Coordinates of C-alpha atoms in Angstrom, one line a residue:
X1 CA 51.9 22.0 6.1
X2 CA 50.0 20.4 3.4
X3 CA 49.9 16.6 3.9
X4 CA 50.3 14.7 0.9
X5 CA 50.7 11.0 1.5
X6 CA 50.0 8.5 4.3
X7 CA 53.6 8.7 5.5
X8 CA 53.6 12.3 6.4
X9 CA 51.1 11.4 9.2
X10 CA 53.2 9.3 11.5
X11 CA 55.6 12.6 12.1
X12 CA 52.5 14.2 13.3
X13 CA 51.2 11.7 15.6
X14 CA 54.8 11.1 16.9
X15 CA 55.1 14.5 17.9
X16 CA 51.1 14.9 19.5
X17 CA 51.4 11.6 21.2
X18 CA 52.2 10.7 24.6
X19 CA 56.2 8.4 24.0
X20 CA 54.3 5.8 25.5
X21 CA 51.2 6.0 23.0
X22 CA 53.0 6.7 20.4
X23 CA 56.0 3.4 20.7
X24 CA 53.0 1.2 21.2
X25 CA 51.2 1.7 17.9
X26 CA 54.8 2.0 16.2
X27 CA 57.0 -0.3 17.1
X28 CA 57.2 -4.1 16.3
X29 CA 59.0 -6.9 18.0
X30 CA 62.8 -7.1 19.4
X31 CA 64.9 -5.9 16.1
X32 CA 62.2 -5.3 14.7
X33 CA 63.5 -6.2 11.1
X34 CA 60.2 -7.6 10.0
X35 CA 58.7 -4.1 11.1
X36 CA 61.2 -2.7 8.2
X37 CA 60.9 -5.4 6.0
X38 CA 56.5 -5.5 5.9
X39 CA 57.4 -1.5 3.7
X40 CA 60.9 -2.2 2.3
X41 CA 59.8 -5.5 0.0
X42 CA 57.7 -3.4 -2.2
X43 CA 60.1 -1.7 -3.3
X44 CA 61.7 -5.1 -4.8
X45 CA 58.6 -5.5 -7.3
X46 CA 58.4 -3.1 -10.3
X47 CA 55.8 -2.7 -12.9
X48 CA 55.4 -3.7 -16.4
X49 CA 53.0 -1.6 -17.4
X50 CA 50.3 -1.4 -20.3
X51 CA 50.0 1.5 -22.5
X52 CA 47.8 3.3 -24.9
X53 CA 44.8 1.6 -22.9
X54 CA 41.5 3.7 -23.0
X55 CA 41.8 4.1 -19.3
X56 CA 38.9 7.3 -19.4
X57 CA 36.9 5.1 -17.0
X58 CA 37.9 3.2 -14.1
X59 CA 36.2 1.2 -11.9
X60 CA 37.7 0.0 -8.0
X61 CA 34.5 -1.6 -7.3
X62 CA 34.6 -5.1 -5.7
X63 CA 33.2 -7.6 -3.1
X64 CA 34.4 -8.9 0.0
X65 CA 32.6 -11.8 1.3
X66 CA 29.5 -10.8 -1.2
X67 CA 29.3 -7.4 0.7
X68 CA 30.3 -4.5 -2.4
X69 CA 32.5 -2.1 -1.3
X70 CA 34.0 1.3 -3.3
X71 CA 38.3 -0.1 -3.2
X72 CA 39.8 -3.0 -2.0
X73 CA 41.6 -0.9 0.7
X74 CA 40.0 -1.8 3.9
X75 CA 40.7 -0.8 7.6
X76 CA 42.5 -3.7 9.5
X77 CA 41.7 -3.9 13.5
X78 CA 43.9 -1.6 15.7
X79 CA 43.4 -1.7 19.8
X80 CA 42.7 1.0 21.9
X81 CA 42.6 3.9 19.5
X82 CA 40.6 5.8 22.1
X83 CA 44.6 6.5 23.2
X84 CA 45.2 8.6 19.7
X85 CA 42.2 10.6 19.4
X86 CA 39.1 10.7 21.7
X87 CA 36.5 10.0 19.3
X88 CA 38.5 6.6 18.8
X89 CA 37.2 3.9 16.9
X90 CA 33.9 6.2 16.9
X91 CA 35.9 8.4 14.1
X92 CA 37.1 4.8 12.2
X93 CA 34.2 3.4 11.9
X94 CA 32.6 6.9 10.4
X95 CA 35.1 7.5 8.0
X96 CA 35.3 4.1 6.7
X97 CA 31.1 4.2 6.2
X98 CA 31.8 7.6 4.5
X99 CA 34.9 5.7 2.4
X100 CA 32.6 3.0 1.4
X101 CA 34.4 -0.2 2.5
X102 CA 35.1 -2.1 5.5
X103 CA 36.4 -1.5 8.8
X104 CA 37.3 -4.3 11.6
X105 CA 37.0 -3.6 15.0
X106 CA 39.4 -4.3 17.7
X107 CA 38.6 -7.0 20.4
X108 CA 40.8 -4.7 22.4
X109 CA 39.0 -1.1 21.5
X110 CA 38.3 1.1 23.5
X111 CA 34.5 1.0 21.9
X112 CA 32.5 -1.2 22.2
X113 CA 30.9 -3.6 19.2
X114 CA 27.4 -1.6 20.4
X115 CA 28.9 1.7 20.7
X116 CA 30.5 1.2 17.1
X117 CA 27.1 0.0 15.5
X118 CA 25.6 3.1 17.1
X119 CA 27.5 5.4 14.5
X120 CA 25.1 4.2 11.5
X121 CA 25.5 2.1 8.6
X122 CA 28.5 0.6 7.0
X123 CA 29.7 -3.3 6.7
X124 CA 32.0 -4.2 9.7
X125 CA 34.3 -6.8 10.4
X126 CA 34.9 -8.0 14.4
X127 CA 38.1 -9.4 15.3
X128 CA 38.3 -12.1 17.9
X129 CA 41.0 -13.1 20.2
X130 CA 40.2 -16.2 21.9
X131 CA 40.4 -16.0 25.5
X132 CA 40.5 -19.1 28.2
X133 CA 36.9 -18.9 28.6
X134 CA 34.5 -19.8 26.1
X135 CA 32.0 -18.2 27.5
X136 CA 33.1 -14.8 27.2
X137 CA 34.4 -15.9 23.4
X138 CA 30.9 -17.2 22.6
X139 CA 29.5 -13.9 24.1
X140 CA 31.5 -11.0 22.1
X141 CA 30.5 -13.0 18.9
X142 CA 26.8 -13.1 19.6
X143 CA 27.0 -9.4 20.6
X144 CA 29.0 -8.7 17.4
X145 CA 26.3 -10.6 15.4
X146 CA 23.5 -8.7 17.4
X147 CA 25.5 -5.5 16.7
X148 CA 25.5 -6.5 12.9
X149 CA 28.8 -7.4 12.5
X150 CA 29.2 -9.5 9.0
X151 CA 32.3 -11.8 9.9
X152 CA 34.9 -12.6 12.0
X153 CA 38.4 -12.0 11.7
X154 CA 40.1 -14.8 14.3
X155 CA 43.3 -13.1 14.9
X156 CA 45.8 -16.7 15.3
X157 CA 49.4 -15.7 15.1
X158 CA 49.2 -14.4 19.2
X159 CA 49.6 -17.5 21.5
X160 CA 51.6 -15.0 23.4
X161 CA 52.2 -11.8 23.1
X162 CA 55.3 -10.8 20.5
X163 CA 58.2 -9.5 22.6
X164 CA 58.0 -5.7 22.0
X165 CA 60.8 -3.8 23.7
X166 CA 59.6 -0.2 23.8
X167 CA 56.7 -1.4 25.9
X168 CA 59.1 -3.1 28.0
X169 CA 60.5 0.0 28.6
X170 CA 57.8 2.1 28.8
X171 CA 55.8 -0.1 31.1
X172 CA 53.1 0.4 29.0
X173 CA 49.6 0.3 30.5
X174 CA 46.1 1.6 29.1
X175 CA 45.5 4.8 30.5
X176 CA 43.3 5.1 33.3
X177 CA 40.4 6.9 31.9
X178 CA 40.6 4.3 29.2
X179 CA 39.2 0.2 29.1
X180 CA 38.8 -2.2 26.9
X181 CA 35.2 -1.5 26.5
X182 CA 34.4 -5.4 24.9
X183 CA 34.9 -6.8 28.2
X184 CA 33.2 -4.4 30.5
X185 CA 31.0 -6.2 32.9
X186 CA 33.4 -9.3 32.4
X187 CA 35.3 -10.5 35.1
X188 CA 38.6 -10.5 33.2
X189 CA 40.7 -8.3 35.4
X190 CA 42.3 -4.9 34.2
X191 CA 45.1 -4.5 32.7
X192 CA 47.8 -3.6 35.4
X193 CA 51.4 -1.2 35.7
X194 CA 53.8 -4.3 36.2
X195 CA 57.3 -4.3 35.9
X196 CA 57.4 -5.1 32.0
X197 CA 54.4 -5.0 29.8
X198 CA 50.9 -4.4 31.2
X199 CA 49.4 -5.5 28.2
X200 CA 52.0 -8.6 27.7
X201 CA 50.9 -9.4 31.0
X202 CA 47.0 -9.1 30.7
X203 CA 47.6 -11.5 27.3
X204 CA 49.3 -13.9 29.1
X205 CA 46.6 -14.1 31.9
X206 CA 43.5 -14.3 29.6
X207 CA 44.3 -15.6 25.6
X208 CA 44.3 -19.3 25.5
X209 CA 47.7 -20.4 24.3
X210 CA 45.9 -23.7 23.2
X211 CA 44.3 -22.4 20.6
X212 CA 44.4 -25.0 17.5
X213 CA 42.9 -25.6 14.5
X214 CA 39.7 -27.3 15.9
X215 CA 39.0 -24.5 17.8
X216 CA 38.6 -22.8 14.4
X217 CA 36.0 -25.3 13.6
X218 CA 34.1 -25.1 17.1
X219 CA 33.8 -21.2 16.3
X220 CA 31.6 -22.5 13.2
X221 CA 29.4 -24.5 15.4
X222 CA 28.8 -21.3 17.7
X223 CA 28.0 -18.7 14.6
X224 CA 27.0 -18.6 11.4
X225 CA 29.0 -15.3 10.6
X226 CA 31.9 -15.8 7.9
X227 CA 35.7 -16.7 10.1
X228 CA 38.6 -15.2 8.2
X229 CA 41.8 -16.6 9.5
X230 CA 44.3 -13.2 10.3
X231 CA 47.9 -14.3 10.7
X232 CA 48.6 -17.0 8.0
X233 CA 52.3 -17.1 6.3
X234 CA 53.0 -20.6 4.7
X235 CA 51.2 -22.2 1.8
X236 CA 50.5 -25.5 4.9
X237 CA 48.3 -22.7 6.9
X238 CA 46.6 -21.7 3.9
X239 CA 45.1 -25.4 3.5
X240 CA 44.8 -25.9 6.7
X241 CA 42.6 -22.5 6.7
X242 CA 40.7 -24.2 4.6
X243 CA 40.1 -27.6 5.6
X244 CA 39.2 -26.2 8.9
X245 CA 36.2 -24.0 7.0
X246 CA 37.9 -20.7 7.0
X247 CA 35.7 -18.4 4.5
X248 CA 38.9 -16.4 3.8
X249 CA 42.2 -15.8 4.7
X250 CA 44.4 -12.7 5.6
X251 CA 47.9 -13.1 5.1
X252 CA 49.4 -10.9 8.2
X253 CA 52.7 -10.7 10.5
X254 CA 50.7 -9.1 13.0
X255 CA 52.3 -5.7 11.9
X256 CA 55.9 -7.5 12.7
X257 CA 54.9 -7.2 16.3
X258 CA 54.5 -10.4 17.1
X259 CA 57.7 -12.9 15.7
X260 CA 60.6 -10.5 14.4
X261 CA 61.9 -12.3 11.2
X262 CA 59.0 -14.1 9.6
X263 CA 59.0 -12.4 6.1
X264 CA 57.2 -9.4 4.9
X265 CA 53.3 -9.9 3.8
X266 CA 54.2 -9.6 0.5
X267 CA 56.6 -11.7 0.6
X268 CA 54.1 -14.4 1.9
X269 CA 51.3 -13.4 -0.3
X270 CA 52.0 -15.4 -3.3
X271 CA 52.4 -18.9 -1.6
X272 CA 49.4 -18.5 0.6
X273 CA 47.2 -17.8 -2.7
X274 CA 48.8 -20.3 -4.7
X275 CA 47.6 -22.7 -2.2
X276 CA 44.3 -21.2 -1.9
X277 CA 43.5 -22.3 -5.3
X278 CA 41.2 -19.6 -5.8
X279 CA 39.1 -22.0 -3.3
X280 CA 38.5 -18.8 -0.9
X281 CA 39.6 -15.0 -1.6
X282 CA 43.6 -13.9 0.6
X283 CA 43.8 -10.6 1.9
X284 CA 47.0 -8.9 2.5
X285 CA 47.6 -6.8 5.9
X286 CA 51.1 -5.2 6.7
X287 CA 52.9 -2.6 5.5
X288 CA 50.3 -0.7 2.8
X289 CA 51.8 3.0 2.4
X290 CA 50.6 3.5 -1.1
X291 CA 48.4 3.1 -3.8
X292 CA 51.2 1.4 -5.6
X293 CA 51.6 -1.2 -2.7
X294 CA 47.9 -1.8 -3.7
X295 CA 48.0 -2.7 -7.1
X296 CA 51.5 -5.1 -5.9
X297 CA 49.1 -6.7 -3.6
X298 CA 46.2 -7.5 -6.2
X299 CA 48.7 -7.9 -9.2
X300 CA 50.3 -11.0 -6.6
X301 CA 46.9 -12.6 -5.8
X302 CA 45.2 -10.4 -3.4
X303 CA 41.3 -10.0 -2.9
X304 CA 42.6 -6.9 -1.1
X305 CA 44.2 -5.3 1.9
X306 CA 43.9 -4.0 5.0
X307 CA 45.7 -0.8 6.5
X308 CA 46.0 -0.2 10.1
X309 CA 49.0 2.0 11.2
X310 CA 48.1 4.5 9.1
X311 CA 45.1 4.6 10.6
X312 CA 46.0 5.4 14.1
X313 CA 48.5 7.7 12.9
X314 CA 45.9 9.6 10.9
X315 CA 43.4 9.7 13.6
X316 CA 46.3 11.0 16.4
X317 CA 46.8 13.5 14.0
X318 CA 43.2 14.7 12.9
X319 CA 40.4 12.4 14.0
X320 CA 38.5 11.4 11.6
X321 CA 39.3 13.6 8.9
X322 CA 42.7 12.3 9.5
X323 CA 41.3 8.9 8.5
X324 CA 38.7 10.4 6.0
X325 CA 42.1 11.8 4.4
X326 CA 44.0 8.6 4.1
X327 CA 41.2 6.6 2.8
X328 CA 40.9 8.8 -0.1
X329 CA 44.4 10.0 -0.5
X330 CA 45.0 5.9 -1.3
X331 CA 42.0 5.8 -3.3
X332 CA 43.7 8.4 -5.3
X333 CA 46.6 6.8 -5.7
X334 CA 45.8 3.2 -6.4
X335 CA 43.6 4.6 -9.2
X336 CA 46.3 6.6 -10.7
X337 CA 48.7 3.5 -10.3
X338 CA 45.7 1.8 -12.3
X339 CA 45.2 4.0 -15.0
X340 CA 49.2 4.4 -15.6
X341 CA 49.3 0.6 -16.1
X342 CA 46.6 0.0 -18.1
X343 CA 44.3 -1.5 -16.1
X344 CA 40.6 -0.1 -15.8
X345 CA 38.6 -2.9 -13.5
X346 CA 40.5 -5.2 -10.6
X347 CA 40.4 -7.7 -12.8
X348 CA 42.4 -6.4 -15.0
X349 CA 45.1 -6.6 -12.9
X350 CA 47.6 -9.2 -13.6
X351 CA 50.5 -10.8 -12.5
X352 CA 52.0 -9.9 -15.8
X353 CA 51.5 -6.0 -15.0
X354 CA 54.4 -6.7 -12.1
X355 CA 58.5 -8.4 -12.0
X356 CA 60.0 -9.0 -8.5
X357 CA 63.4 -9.7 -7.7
X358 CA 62.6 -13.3 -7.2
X359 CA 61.1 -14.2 -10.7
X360 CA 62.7 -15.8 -13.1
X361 CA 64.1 -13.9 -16.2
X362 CA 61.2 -13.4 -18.2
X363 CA 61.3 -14.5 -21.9
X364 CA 59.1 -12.5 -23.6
X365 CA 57.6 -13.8 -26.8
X366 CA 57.7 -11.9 -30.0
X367 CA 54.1 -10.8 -31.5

């Protein structure tokens, strides 16, 4: 079967991957409404769009951070994707060079920052988890920096672990031929069959449920890379993101696996980048199935977004043609969904080209 959107992937890797596999990437936390809600809010905002615009030439160009990349569709960090495909995050980072744009890697890969560099060229992002010890938090980031990673993405919404029941049930555990290849050679314990979670578990023994905003600042005094704050909802965080030094912010639910009824990303989006102020650039993360969902994001305030189930699912499927695929097929589609509302650069994009079901009846003046 021909595959002709994102969507068509997830069948695929449901039905290749181990139940246990599979549930982990898939599933979000306890009713996992927010997991629903993260795809069903886009369909709430419609477009208004522009026509008879020469739209012969269009250009997705941007920057992120000052580094150019070909779309603002980036790859958003996924753990252990060693457990989809064997090539991993190997395969990721390849076909995200190949794509042109960014991809952020796991603290919890199955790859290591080295291993990942070692694939060629191509601007990548390192997520951080902070763990009890600063040490092994000061470490990863100066072999992230060594390994030419441009920034940091401090992941902050995962004082604990989100209660996710199909792990529960599954007991799920990383696979034995698998680790987490970050922390090799650090005494951090492995992650362990218990009777609920292994990786619930191995969270609660080794992230620091302290964390706090001047933590964010002490990261600052440790590198010099760019910290983009992952897991901001409210217009307070935003500021506080910023006060604190953040160089950008992702607006993110933790792909609703983390607290089940926090709104949908882009439901968030528009506060969090009203408060921003334009001060530093607010990335969306959750729920991107479409080039439509794209231009929503960017037409709300977005610098741009990040996909990541997709990713897994694509890889499960076909390594990293899978992802190759993806990558372009939303290319493809984000460009269409440009062209057909008139707009022929990002900037273009306005928050006039979209009406969602909580605006206010528009009055639209007469020419």
């Amino acid at each position: 079967m021909e595959i002709t959107n994102v969507t068509e992937y997830e069948a695929i890797a449901k039905e290749k991957l181990p139940k246990m596999v599979y549930d982990y990437y898939a599933s979000g936390a306890e009713d996992q409404w927010t997991l629903k809600e993260n795809r069903n809010a886009f369909s709430r905002i419609l477009f208004r769009p522009r026509i008879l615009v020469d739209v012969s030439k269009i250009d997705m160009t941007t920057t992120v951070l000052g580094f150019k990349i070909s779309m603002p569709i980036m790859i958003a960090p996924t753990a252990m994707q060693k457990m989809a495909h064997p090539e991993g995050e190997y395969a990721t980072a390849r076909a995200a060079s190949a794509a042109g744009t960014i991809m952020t890697l796991s603290s919890w890969a199955t790859s290591s920052v080295e291993e990942v560099a070692s694939t060629g060229p191509g601007i990548r992002f390192f997520q951080l988890y902070v763990c009890k010890d600063r040490n092994v938090v000061a470490q990863l980031v100066r072999r992230a920096e060594r390994a030419g990673f441009k920034a940091i993405a401090l992941t902050v919404d995962t004082p604990r672990l989100g209660r996710r029941e199909a792990d529960i049930k599954n007991r799920f555990t990383l696979p034995p031929f698998l680790t987490l290849k970050n922390f090799e050679g650090l005494d951090l314990g492995k992650m362990d069959k218990t009777d609920d979670s292994g990786l619930a578990s191995y969270v609660a023994g080794q992230v620091d449920r302290s964390l706090s905003w001047k933590d964010v600042k002490w990261l600052q005094t440790i590198t010099s890379l760019p910290i983009l704050v992952k897991g901001v909802l409210t217009a307070e965080d935003a500021r506080l993101a910023i006060q604190a030094g953040a160089a950008g912010i992702i607006v993110s639910n933790h792909g609703a696996r983390q607290l089940d009824f926090v709104p949908a990303t882009i439901m968030a989006l528009e506060e969090v980048v009203k408060a921003a102020q334009g001060r530093v650039p607010v990335f969306l993360d959750g729920g991107v199935r479409r080039g439509t969902d794209v231009f929503k994001a960017l037409a709300l305030g977005a610098s741009g977004i990040f996909i990541g189930r997709p990713v897994v699912f694509s890889l499960a499927a076909e390594g990293e043609a899978g992802v190759r695929k993806v990558l372009q097929m939303l290319r493809d589609e984000f460009e269409l969904t440009m062209a057909l509302n008139g707009c022929r650069s990002l900037k273009e994009i306005t928050r006039n080209h979209i009406v969602t079901d909580w605006d206010q009846p528009r009055v639209v003046p007469r020419l």
